[in-house]
């Protein structure tokens, strides 16, 4: 007998079930509500030949089998023994063993089997009650119910008895307890089937009854029944698949033995042996047919309906087990009829389901023998799999990339280049896992290209060929400033190639190797690889928590650092000499010594010569270049080499001191001409160049010995008096003078100088601050900005806080004058909270200018906020910052929020009064213009956002809020009018009402009395007063009667609950702050973006009434409404711009609408596929893509310092 008969119940025939359009309206035939195990008496089976396959049954007529659709006589056995089978194991015992996970599951199953063999129906009843208990139902199926009721009636009774105190059930409880219970439950099913596979599985009672019960429970409206029974049914199906495989193998073996015996000659043939083998073959076929019959019923009765259940956990369980069936039994399952379910669920709206589906497909594509059977599926759903690399869930996107890598490696045709282009840009993603998966895909693709290209066209070294093709990719991908992201993505798979320093330096030192652009790309990649090897830290924006390195990783990092140092010490001076004229390349190469083990320079005399060469090359580069990036890189290197922890620091000090001597001599040559006004353009250029280099080196080396302060100060004064404002000359002069004062303060702290020196330094500080104050009113942007930034630093350095540790330095304290405070506040209004500079910057080529402008404004605002936080300026000076919180939230929201938080730590009452003062200023500015309700609404939006900053601990903010309200009430009635006319400030009470919900009840009463004492007699009839009074009374009016009985003690928890953020196509509120500033990147022109299918689960709008624990049919799969986040609390119209008085009309205007999508700290976050306000549908979305959204890539910036402004501000 051939194996072709095994297809009698093949699952290919199950496809004829026809899902009726794949919707939920299909029901489980007419027998759905009945117990479906054995619809009628089964035909008599062939007698078993083996005694082991027989189950001894006592002659008790009560234990005879009955069709599950008929009623039985009630057993005289008492109900209290329902869970006991002749004093055997009970359902509660099995449940406790499964839940604890401490008992050996084989022992538990064996004990139950002993009970079942003594009394089959009693044992079956124990198993049924265990299933009911596992669902979280405290009801019990009694013997009377079991004998007299149908399955639908039993389930209906259990539904009525279900525990309604909580919606939780064992499989829904979060944490390790649920995982342990689920693992124990699955293990119990597997061990049960394995123990029954030789006999009891064919007794026509146990498994048909279980199948009928699980099928009925899986169709229940109670989520606990449906979830638990589906999981059990799917695990039972998986175990039956293993049994079917075992039976098929036994059948093949026995059939082969029968054929061999039958092929013998007649006199050698044993008729008894043939008869025995024939009987065994027939029995095994019958067993296989019976197992397939149970599998068929479970597939049709449970899986076909539940794979599209509204509960994601149920869909996940179905897809997970389907993947096991496809992989373990490809002969019966790996066909289009079953694969279609995986294809459909690729479009599921819930990410866990899509994730499980992708993982199931990975298991199939890993098997080479399955590839042929998957050809049609691959061609049908490849487009969807490609689009999933941009899934809103990063885990799904990672697994989708891994799946496509398997397809690329396993299939003959692989992926076309246009399809691979969807994955390549992901190496620049901010998500570490996704970037690493894309890096593995890219590495495999590059290696495939190398093997396909003829060896004649490749260099002799394999790594040389790899670098050539990697450089080509890096250049063509058009992300030249993000090499560290590419290196980090490929570090896990291409670490050996990227550590090949010999090949890289050989490319750079040979004359005819690479083109100019390729050399720049290689230097960029090489420096990124050096940083990755020496520091083992991911690039900015790709960190995933604080992960400390293991001892093994630290050892590898130290070994890499020594290898880098040994290799580059002799070669770096040669490379610097070759590229010394190229500003871009040399600025990168100068970073290499920062990653060296610099102590190795003193290990041998030969290496000391290389140190001298490095110092010489560095000085030569400073002499040649005036580019700011090159000079900054030189300054970092100077600071490192001159560090006192190295024994060679004296040699470094000597070399750079000689360099500073030459630069100062050059500058002093032209000082007299500059002061007299007789210098020509060449003299001015030479002096400015020297000053620029001195300023750069002064950030790393003490310049006070060269006495440049007086010359720079006189130069600045003469230029201000003459009106010849040359930013190229004045900006470095400002820097040089400021660095002189900063280093002088450091020296004063380290060794307190004489009184005369302190007085001279104090005089210098005052003179310089006056010069900077004069520069604040200039119309030269660079001079004005530099003066403001230096003022913020110096005022902080010479503040009372900085001199607190040394009483002798109190004379150096310099406090800003009133005029300087006013000038700085006006600067913040005119040049930070202003869009006037931005109008002209709207071209793609000037994208970097936009970013630099925003970075500069953030630095300036951070400097001003530092002065407030550290007490240099009063808290009231922060009003110019607080009142722009809403309008400029996207650009400066994080800085302003942190400033508000820090101000509360300084003085919570004063901070609250400053908040009120900010609102009063905005209100007064509104009154000077045309009064409108829209303007008032915008101020109220600001008040809402500021009110959220007071937190949820209402008792700790009682005094600050009382002070805020009392100041606001006094302001509202400050200018009383004659008669009963409403004063102009009375409308401020509407703004003040936004803070009332933070007040405790006793404080509300006190405020109501204070309001009554302050307001005129006719005030209660004025609308603003009524609004404010209602805000003070709203809690006691709207609070339910039950809460009123709890008293004021519970009122502390009555503050609004934090609302859930809604994910939009632009990202969350926090991601909006750091919105994409490279959305117009050139990647759109070279890499096609796939059409995306929305995978968002649509959430129905529901009332906020309390939800009952019982799940009804209408709420299956829905989640309770969650309130909005703090950031969405005030998502109303933006506050109208308050126009400050301008001192100068700027030549350019900065477009605020463009800045909203451009922030310095943006991370590459892929397009969110989540759609808001969609209604949840009962069926899975069709495979067709209905989304018209285009994906945009947002790249993280590496053009700026890695440390955020907030870290520098509030560390």
Short mmCIF file of N, CA and C in Angstrom, two decimals, residues 61 64 125 139 151 296 423 437 530 535 812 1210:
data_model
loop_
_atom_site.label_atom_id
_atom_site.label_comp_id
_atom_site.label_asym_id
_atom_site.label_seq_id
_atom_site.Cartn_x
_atom_site.Cartn_y
_atom_site.Cartn_z
N UNK A 61 -22.88 -0.30 33.50
CA UNK A 61 -23.60 0.32 32.36
C UNK A 61 -23.53 1.83 32.37
N UNK A 64 -20.83 3.18 29.98
CA UNK A 64 -20.87 2.93 28.55
C UNK A 64 -20.91 4.23 27.79
N UNK A 125 -14.36 13.99 33.38
CA UNK A 125 -14.97 15.11 34.08
C UNK A 125 -13.93 15.93 34.83
N UNK A 139 -16.95 28.21 38.27
CA UNK A 139 -18.02 27.23 38.15
C UNK A 139 -17.47 25.82 37.99
N UNK A 151 -23.33 20.25 25.26
CA UNK A 151 -22.20 21.15 25.43
C UNK A 151 -22.63 22.60 25.49
N UNK A 296 -8.81 17.42 11.39
CA UNK A 296 -9.71 18.12 10.47
C UNK A 296 -10.78 18.88 11.23
N UNK A 423 15.45 48.36 1.49
CA UNK A 423 16.08 47.95 2.75
C UNK A 423 17.37 48.70 3.01
N UNK A 437 19.91 44.64 11.45
CA UNK A 437 19.33 43.69 10.49
C UNK A 437 19.55 44.17 9.05
N UNK A 530 37.38 53.40 13.63
CA UNK A 530 38.32 53.58 14.74
C UNK A 530 37.56 53.96 16.01
N UNK A 535 35.93 52.83 21.37
CA UNK A 535 34.99 53.26 22.41
C UNK A 535 33.83 52.31 22.60
N UNK A 812 35.52 89.24 43.14
CA UNK A 812 35.42 89.03 41.69
C UNK A 812 33.98 88.89 41.22
N UNK A 1210 21.92 71.55 32.52
CA UNK A 1210 21.41 71.13 33.83
C UNK A 1210 22.18 69.97 34.43
#
